[in-house]
């Protein structure tokens, strides 16, 4: 089934990433400082053709899984001694009394609103304190919808999408919350009749809080108050707060809208800089043809120009309290608006913290938000609105291995009214524009962030960017036509999440192993050669540390593209941060991406998501409709995952 592209936009700003930075790095490397830094940080670019050492990791206790290159591969294979089984698929009942999923996809939108959404992505297991390793709430993002959602795919009548289809698509977006528990035999089960079970969709009312609440930028004909928005869109990765709430993040929300007024679109950075379509595109969902809320073309006859501000109400972090099913989700505008992959917390000893986010588009930025207040571990209510006040920063990676967080704060770093930044609301709404202005570093599509549980070292996946040209490489994005992506890491000064200075290095470049030959017997092209010490992969996306400090890496690449042929189907790997050894733990069915990752506190159960499988998974009968599915993984001897 065809899928809509969701990650095709690029940062058009003219920030130098770039050849002069590379030149300055070369100058540095001629001197002793650069050489010593290179030694300290591993000197990744120079390692491409060096032999890799034999296995040294004591963290990786499992046997590697082979890559799966069969074009009809349609199951999950996991390391020997482990079991993986489908746990929660698109269409499975969520609300008590929800209808069973129909294999012909004939469920209507009201049924879909009670069932699991499509395209499971980021997720988190929230344990109940009384039995934390056997009982909890699983919260799962539903990023977008595939044509498999409908019996006949996405249809149009006279160029318009049928409203019933659009409503079903809106119902299949958002978040599922399900209560789950282990039965007496040790199998995880979903609790059908739970008061916690909940579906949040693209139609669920949610509050707008923080600096943009009630702002002129947020008012629409449907919501003159600018404080209540319907729904959340394109929830990709996520975050979890220290006070036990879930942060759903809005990634490629722009593709759901259109502003057909070319002149207005061009002069409105909150649309143009975010690549809102300026014409109706049959390759996109075209919800505007059925639901006027998604037509952001200004209409002077309506209050507040109609829905021209509706796209301002997406691109945020949505805070959800899974333990309070009556609570309204809240969009926290202090964290800024972009195509946000994730919002991952790092907590210092004194309660100060940071939330890290990637803006996953080609050449976009890495951000962190530092709340003004501190986490209070003794009172849940004291933390309730901590995300409404604080400072948003954007990362600048210098060629010498140092870096800075530059505040996107009115009056600082040239973000002044004279330079076109009148107030903080405008800066947060147009965070990309502000980041351009402070000369942040344009990255190769930042996706997930993971924070080491002890050192607080921060890792980020840079999934790929084939559009980076040779004269645009920099130290932090060192490959032109970066088809395989890389993983970068940094250490905040004094391991303080709120620091404004850090040191960084490239953890690995994904791609083929050293010495690999292409189909013509030639050494693999430089942009395809990686520095992986172990099992190969492309396009790292999902990323998480377990409690012992193993780094789990999930991939999202086109498994039918020739440059990914040797990688096989998408996969879950595990890395030792110290030795940098990487080992393949699991491979998914053809056409899927592996994403979402969460553990029980005792680390003996792992859940991952198989998103948009291409054939018939989880049925493996070759005819059934493929379904995005949460997979539960345990070790057959009941042990800790990865050991
Ligand atoms: Fe939805 Fe950037 O992955
Ligand atoms: Ca995804
Ligand atoms: Ca992703
Ligand atoms: Ca991805």
PDB file of C-alpha atoms in Angstrom, residues 359-550:
ATOM      1  CA  UNK A 359      13.090  18.556  14.976  1.00  0.00           C
ATOM      2  CA  UNK A 360      13.071  15.733  12.441  1.00  0.00           C
ATOM      3  CA  UNK A 361      13.400  17.407   9.072  1.00  0.00           C
ATOM      4  CA  UNK A 362      16.461  17.689   6.891  1.00  0.00           C
ATOM      5  CA  UNK A 363      18.757  20.393   8.245  1.00  0.00           C
ATOM      6  CA  UNK A 364      16.661  21.173  11.321  1.00  0.00           C
ATOM      7  CA  UNK A 365      17.798  21.572  14.904  1.00  0.00           C
ATOM      8  CA  UNK A 366      18.163  19.980  18.346  1.00  0.00           C
ATOM      9  CA  UNK A 367      16.444  21.841  21.204  1.00  0.00           C
ATOM     10  CA  UNK A 368      16.267  21.629  24.966  1.00  0.00           C
ATOM     11  CA  UNK A 369      13.772  23.150  27.350  1.00  0.00           C
ATOM     12  CA  UNK A 370      14.821  23.962  30.904  1.00  0.00           C
ATOM     13  CA  UNK A 371      11.850  24.533  33.238  1.00  0.00           C
ATOM     14  CA  UNK A 372      12.180  27.504  35.573  1.00  0.00           C
ATOM     15  CA  UNK A 373      11.086  25.395  38.545  1.00  0.00           C
ATOM     16  CA  UNK A 374      12.408  22.209  40.098  1.00  0.00           C
ATOM     17  CA  UNK A 375      10.893  18.765  40.318  1.00  0.00           C
ATOM     18  CA  UNK A 376       9.225  18.149  43.677  1.00  0.00           C
ATOM     19  CA  UNK A 377       9.279  14.370  44.362  1.00  0.00           C
ATOM     20  CA  UNK A 378       6.879  14.635  47.300  1.00  0.00           C
ATOM     21  CA  UNK A 379       3.909  16.253  45.566  1.00  0.00           C
ATOM     22  CA  UNK A 380       2.406  15.453  42.178  1.00  0.00           C
ATOM     23  CA  UNK A 381       0.314  18.637  42.120  1.00  0.00           C
ATOM     24  CA  UNK A 382       3.369  20.816  42.779  1.00  0.00           C
ATOM     25  CA  UNK A 383       4.758  19.701  39.400  1.00  0.00           C
ATOM     26  CA  UNK A 384       1.531  20.039  37.480  1.00  0.00           C
ATOM     27  CA  UNK A 385       2.410  23.169  35.511  1.00  0.00           C
ATOM     28  CA  UNK A 386       6.228  22.989  35.583  1.00  0.00           C
ATOM     29  CA  UNK A 387       6.293  22.846  31.783  1.00  0.00           C
ATOM     30  CA  UNK A 388       4.592  26.241  31.422  1.00  0.00           C
ATOM     31  CA  UNK A 389       7.594  28.364  32.347  1.00  0.00           C
ATOM     32  CA  UNK A 390      11.222  28.055  31.389  1.00  0.00           C
ATOM     33  CA  UNK A 391      13.834  28.624  28.700  1.00  0.00           C
ATOM     34  CA  UNK A 392      13.991  27.044  25.258  1.00  0.00           C
ATOM     35  CA  UNK A 393      17.515  26.561  23.867  1.00  0.00           C
ATOM     36  CA  UNK A 394      18.867  25.349  20.534  1.00  0.00           C
ATOM     37  CA  UNK A 395      22.161  23.501  20.004  1.00  0.00           C
ATOM     38  CA  UNK A 396      25.246  24.813  18.297  1.00  0.00           C
ATOM     39  CA  UNK A 397      27.930  22.166  17.638  1.00  0.00           C
ATOM     40  CA  UNK A 398      31.381  23.686  17.185  1.00  0.00           C
ATOM     41  CA  UNK A 399      34.042  22.026  15.069  1.00  0.00           C
ATOM     42  CA  UNK A 400      36.394  21.614  18.053  1.00  0.00           C
ATOM     43  CA  UNK A 401      34.090  19.250  19.961  1.00  0.00           C
ATOM     44  CA  UNK A 402      32.561  21.937  22.151  1.00  0.00           C
ATOM     45  CA  UNK A 403      29.025  23.197  21.892  1.00  0.00           C
ATOM     46  CA  UNK A 404      26.606  25.769  23.233  1.00  0.00           C
ATOM     47  CA  UNK A 405      22.941  25.965  24.004  1.00  0.00           C
ATOM     48  CA  UNK A 406      21.690  29.302  22.664  1.00  0.00           C
ATOM     49  CA  UNK A 407      18.607  30.705  24.395  1.00  0.00           C
ATOM     50  CA  UNK A 408      15.597  31.450  22.225  1.00  0.00           C
ATOM     51  CA  UNK A 409      14.537  34.217  24.555  1.00  0.00           C
ATOM     52  CA  UNK A 410      13.305  37.646  23.525  1.00  0.00           C
ATOM     53  CA  UNK A 411      16.053  40.217  24.034  1.00  0.00           C
ATOM     54  CA  UNK A 412      18.849  37.600  23.920  1.00  0.00           C
ATOM     55  CA  UNK A 413      21.095  36.480  21.058  1.00  0.00           C
ATOM     56  CA  UNK A 414      19.720  39.169  18.751  1.00  0.00           C
ATOM     57  CA  UNK A 415      16.105  38.015  19.124  1.00  0.00           C
ATOM     58  CA  UNK A 416      14.828  41.572  19.403  1.00  0.00           C
ATOM     59  CA  UNK A 417      11.856  43.501  18.020  1.00  0.00           C
ATOM     60  CA  UNK A 418      14.258  45.351  15.691  1.00  0.00           C
ATOM     61  CA  UNK A 419      15.279  41.990  14.199  1.00  0.00           C
ATOM     62  CA  UNK A 420      11.675  40.872  13.723  1.00  0.00           C
ATOM     63  CA  UNK A 421      11.099  39.038  17.023  1.00  0.00           C
ATOM     64  CA  UNK A 422       8.565  41.199  18.892  1.00  0.00           C
ATOM     65  CA  UNK A 423       7.879  38.960  21.876  1.00  0.00           C
ATOM     66  CA  UNK A 424       8.344  35.487  23.375  1.00  0.00           C
ATOM     67  CA  UNK A 425       5.049  34.163  21.986  1.00  0.00           C
ATOM     68  CA  UNK A 426       6.246  34.920  18.446  1.00  0.00           C
ATOM     69  CA  UNK A 427       9.623  33.259  19.121  1.00  0.00           C
ATOM     70  CA  UNK A 428       8.039  30.064  20.480  1.00  0.00           C
ATOM     71  CA  UNK A 429       5.517  29.934  17.629  1.00  0.00           C
ATOM     72  CA  UNK A 430       8.333  30.390  15.101  1.00  0.00           C
ATOM     73  CA  UNK A 431      11.062  28.500  16.949  1.00  0.00           C
ATOM     74  CA  UNK A 432      12.711  27.452  13.668  1.00  0.00           C
ATOM     75  CA  UNK A 433      13.020  31.084  12.601  1.00  0.00           C
ATOM     76  CA  UNK A 434      14.560  32.039  15.945  1.00  0.00           C
ATOM     77  CA  UNK A 435      16.955  29.077  15.751  1.00  0.00           C
ATOM     78  CA  UNK A 436      17.997  30.189  12.248  1.00  0.00           C
ATOM     79  CA  UNK A 437      18.721  33.647  13.649  1.00  0.00           C
ATOM     80  CA  UNK A 438      21.017  32.395  16.442  1.00  0.00           C
ATOM     81  CA  UNK A 439      22.914  30.220  13.954  1.00  0.00           C
ATOM     82  CA  UNK A 440      22.106  26.841  15.409  1.00  0.00           C
ATOM     83  CA  UNK A 441      23.683  23.812  13.695  1.00  0.00           C
ATOM     84  CA  UNK A 442      21.638  22.252  10.911  1.00  0.00           C
ATOM     85  CA  UNK A 443      21.449  18.526  11.618  1.00  0.00           C
ATOM     86  CA  UNK A 444      20.829  15.371   9.557  1.00  0.00           C
ATOM     87  CA  UNK A 445      17.247  14.835  10.780  1.00  0.00           C
ATOM     88  CA  UNK A 446      17.407  14.559  14.582  1.00  0.00           C
ATOM     89  CA  UNK A 447      15.025  11.846  15.827  1.00  0.00           C
ATOM     90  CA  UNK A 448      15.129  10.243  19.301  1.00  0.00           C
ATOM     91  CA  UNK A 449      17.221  11.336  22.273  1.00  0.00           C
ATOM     92  CA  UNK A 450      18.326   9.051  25.133  1.00  0.00           C
ATOM     93  CA  UNK A 451      19.976  10.031  28.420  1.00  0.00           C
ATOM     94  CA  UNK A 452      22.390   7.610  30.118  1.00  0.00           C
ATOM     95  CA  UNK A 453      20.854   6.572  33.464  1.00  0.00           C
ATOM     96  CA  UNK A 454      24.006   7.339  35.478  1.00  0.00           C
ATOM     97  CA  UNK A 455      26.330   9.702  33.595  1.00  0.00           C
ATOM     98  CA  UNK A 456      23.502  11.773  32.020  1.00  0.00           C
ATOM     99  CA  UNK A 457      25.438  11.660  28.751  1.00  0.00           C
ATOM    100  CA  UNK A 458      22.937  12.433  25.983  1.00  0.00           C
ATOM    101  CA  UNK A 459      22.695  10.492  22.704  1.00  0.00           C
ATOM    102  CA  UNK A 460      20.720  11.475  19.601  1.00  0.00           C
ATOM    103  CA  UNK A 461      19.937   9.632  16.388  1.00  0.00           C
ATOM    104  CA  UNK A 462      20.486  11.602  13.163  1.00  0.00           C
ATOM    105  CA  UNK A 463      18.585   9.329  10.896  1.00  0.00           C
ATOM    106  CA  UNK A 464      19.882  10.350   7.449  1.00  0.00           C
ATOM    107  CA  UNK A 465      19.993  13.298   5.031  1.00  0.00           C
ATOM    108  CA  UNK A 466      20.777  12.553   1.426  1.00  0.00           C
ATOM    109  CA  UNK A 467      20.402  16.264   0.593  1.00  0.00           C
ATOM    110  CA  UNK A 468      23.498  17.409   2.512  1.00  0.00           C
ATOM    111  CA  UNK A 469      26.010  18.405  -0.136  1.00  0.00           C
ATOM    112  CA  UNK A 470      29.792  18.086   0.107  1.00  0.00           C
ATOM    113  CA  UNK A 471      30.185  21.816   0.774  1.00  0.00           C
ATOM    114  CA  UNK A 472      27.644  21.584   3.601  1.00  0.00           C
ATOM    115  CA  UNK A 473      29.282  18.952   5.778  1.00  0.00           C
ATOM    116  CA  UNK A 474      30.402  19.958   9.247  1.00  0.00           C
ATOM    117  CA  UNK A 475      32.006  18.169  12.165  1.00  0.00           C
ATOM    118  CA  UNK A 476      28.676  17.098  13.669  1.00  0.00           C
ATOM    119  CA  UNK A 477      27.231  16.064  10.301  1.00  0.00           C
ATOM    120  CA  UNK A 478      30.385  14.820   8.605  1.00  0.00           C
ATOM    121  CA  UNK A 479      29.048  12.930   5.576  1.00  0.00           C
ATOM    122  CA  UNK A 480      27.714  14.317   2.321  1.00  0.00           C
ATOM    123  CA  UNK A 481      24.649  12.453   0.996  1.00  0.00           C
ATOM    124  CA  UNK A 482      24.296  10.815   4.383  1.00  0.00           C
ATOM    125  CA  UNK A 483      22.057   7.894   3.439  1.00  0.00           C
ATOM    126  CA  UNK A 484      22.706   5.811   6.555  1.00  0.00           C
ATOM    127  CA  UNK A 485      22.715   8.421   9.334  1.00  0.00           C
ATOM    128  CA  UNK A 486      24.713   8.537  12.562  1.00  0.00           C
ATOM    129  CA  UNK A 487      24.492   8.745  16.338  1.00  0.00           C
ATOM    130  CA  UNK A 488      26.003  11.689  18.165  1.00  0.00           C
ATOM    131  CA  UNK A 489      26.412  12.229  21.911  1.00  0.00           C
ATOM    132  CA  UNK A 490      27.226  15.078  24.260  1.00  0.00           C
ATOM    133  CA  UNK A 491      28.131  15.685  27.869  1.00  0.00           C
ATOM    134  CA  UNK A 492      26.668  18.746  29.563  1.00  0.00           C
ATOM    135  CA  UNK A 493      29.185  20.744  31.609  1.00  0.00           C
ATOM    136  CA  UNK A 494      29.380  19.141  35.095  1.00  0.00           C
ATOM    137  CA  UNK A 495      26.636  16.691  33.985  1.00  0.00           C
ATOM    138  CA  UNK A 496      24.192  19.519  34.741  1.00  0.00           C
ATOM    139  CA  UNK A 497      21.076  19.221  32.531  1.00  0.00           C
ATOM    140  CA  UNK A 498      20.669  23.008  32.657  1.00  0.00           C
ATOM    141  CA  UNK A 499      24.247  23.835  31.516  1.00  0.00           C
ATOM    142  CA  UNK A 500      24.708  26.032  28.462  1.00  0.00           C
ATOM    143  CA  UNK A 501      28.066  24.494  27.449  1.00  0.00           C
ATOM    144  CA  UNK A 502      28.804  20.897  26.449  1.00  0.00           C
ATOM    145  CA  UNK A 503      31.325  18.621  24.761  1.00  0.00           C
ATOM    146  CA  UNK A 504      30.279  16.260  22.005  1.00  0.00           C
ATOM    147  CA  UNK A 505      31.491  13.510  19.713  1.00  0.00           C
ATOM    148  CA  UNK A 506      30.132  11.203  17.025  1.00  0.00           C
ATOM    149  CA  UNK A 507      29.308   7.823  18.611  1.00  0.00           C
ATOM    150  CA  UNK A 508      29.105   6.000  15.289  1.00  0.00           C
ATOM    151  CA  UNK A 509      28.385   6.443  11.618  1.00  0.00           C
ATOM    152  CA  UNK A 510      25.817   3.897  10.434  1.00  0.00           C
ATOM    153  CA  UNK A 511      26.390   1.995   7.192  1.00  0.00           C
ATOM    154  CA  UNK A 512      28.383  -0.838   5.747  1.00  0.00           C
ATOM    155  CA  UNK A 513      31.289  -2.346   7.640  1.00  0.00           C
ATOM    156  CA  UNK A 514      34.860  -1.519   6.685  1.00  0.00           C
ATOM    157  CA  UNK A 515      36.136  -3.535   3.761  1.00  0.00           C
ATOM    158  CA  UNK A 516      32.700  -4.184   2.246  1.00  0.00           C
ATOM    159  CA  UNK A 517      32.629  -4.294  -1.550  1.00  0.00           C
ATOM    160  CA  UNK A 518      29.790  -3.085  -3.707  1.00  0.00           C
ATOM    161  CA  UNK A 519      28.192  -5.083  -6.548  1.00  0.00           C
ATOM    162  CA  UNK A 520      31.105  -4.144  -8.845  1.00  0.00           C
ATOM    163  CA  UNK A 521      33.714  -5.357  -6.382  1.00  0.00           C
ATOM    164  CA  UNK A 522      34.715  -1.805  -5.529  1.00  0.00           C
ATOM    165  CA  UNK A 523      35.099  -0.511  -1.964  1.00  0.00           C
ATOM    166  CA  UNK A 524      31.777   0.790  -0.773  1.00  0.00           C
ATOM    167  CA  UNK A 525      31.245   4.507  -1.511  1.00  0.00           C
ATOM    168  CA  UNK A 526      32.474   6.829   1.276  1.00  0.00           C
ATOM    169  CA  UNK A 527      28.976   8.070   2.075  1.00  0.00           C
ATOM    170  CA  UNK A 528      27.819   4.480   2.623  1.00  0.00           C
ATOM    171  CA  UNK A 529      30.759   3.314   4.776  1.00  0.00           C
ATOM    172  CA  UNK A 530      30.086   3.331   8.495  1.00  0.00           C
ATOM    173  CA  UNK A 531      32.107   2.980  11.673  1.00  0.00           C
ATOM    174  CA  UNK A 532      29.915   0.360  13.341  1.00  0.00           C
ATOM    175  CA  UNK A 533      31.795  -2.025  15.610  1.00  0.00           C
ATOM    176  CA  UNK A 534      29.539  -5.007  15.026  1.00  0.00           C
ATOM    177  CA  UNK A 535      26.225  -5.637  13.246  1.00  0.00           C
ATOM    178  CA  UNK A 536      25.351  -3.188  10.492  1.00  0.00           C
ATOM    179  CA  UNK A 537      22.272  -1.033  10.179  1.00  0.00           C
ATOM    180  CA  UNK A 538      21.039   2.127   8.496  1.00  0.00           C
ATOM    181  CA  UNK A 539      18.957   5.106   9.610  1.00  0.00           C
ATOM    182  CA  UNK A 540      18.882   4.920  13.408  1.00  0.00           C
ATOM    183  CA  UNK A 541      15.624   6.364  14.776  1.00  0.00           C
ATOM    184  CA  UNK A 542      14.315   4.994  18.105  1.00  0.00           C
ATOM    185  CA  UNK A 543      16.854   5.170  20.932  1.00  0.00           C
ATOM    186  CA  UNK A 544      16.690   4.290  24.629  1.00  0.00           C
ATOM    187  CA  UNK A 545      18.883   3.289  27.537  1.00  0.00           C
ATOM    188  CA  UNK A 546      17.875   0.466  29.836  1.00  0.00           C
ATOM    189  CA  UNK A 547      18.608   0.647  33.558  1.00  0.00           C
ATOM    190  CA  UNK A 548      22.005  -1.040  33.166  1.00  0.00           C
ATOM    191  CA  UNK A 549      23.142   1.469  30.540  1.00  0.00           C
ATOM    192  CA  UNK A 550      22.705  -0.637  27.399  1.00  0.00           C
TER     193      UNK A 550
END
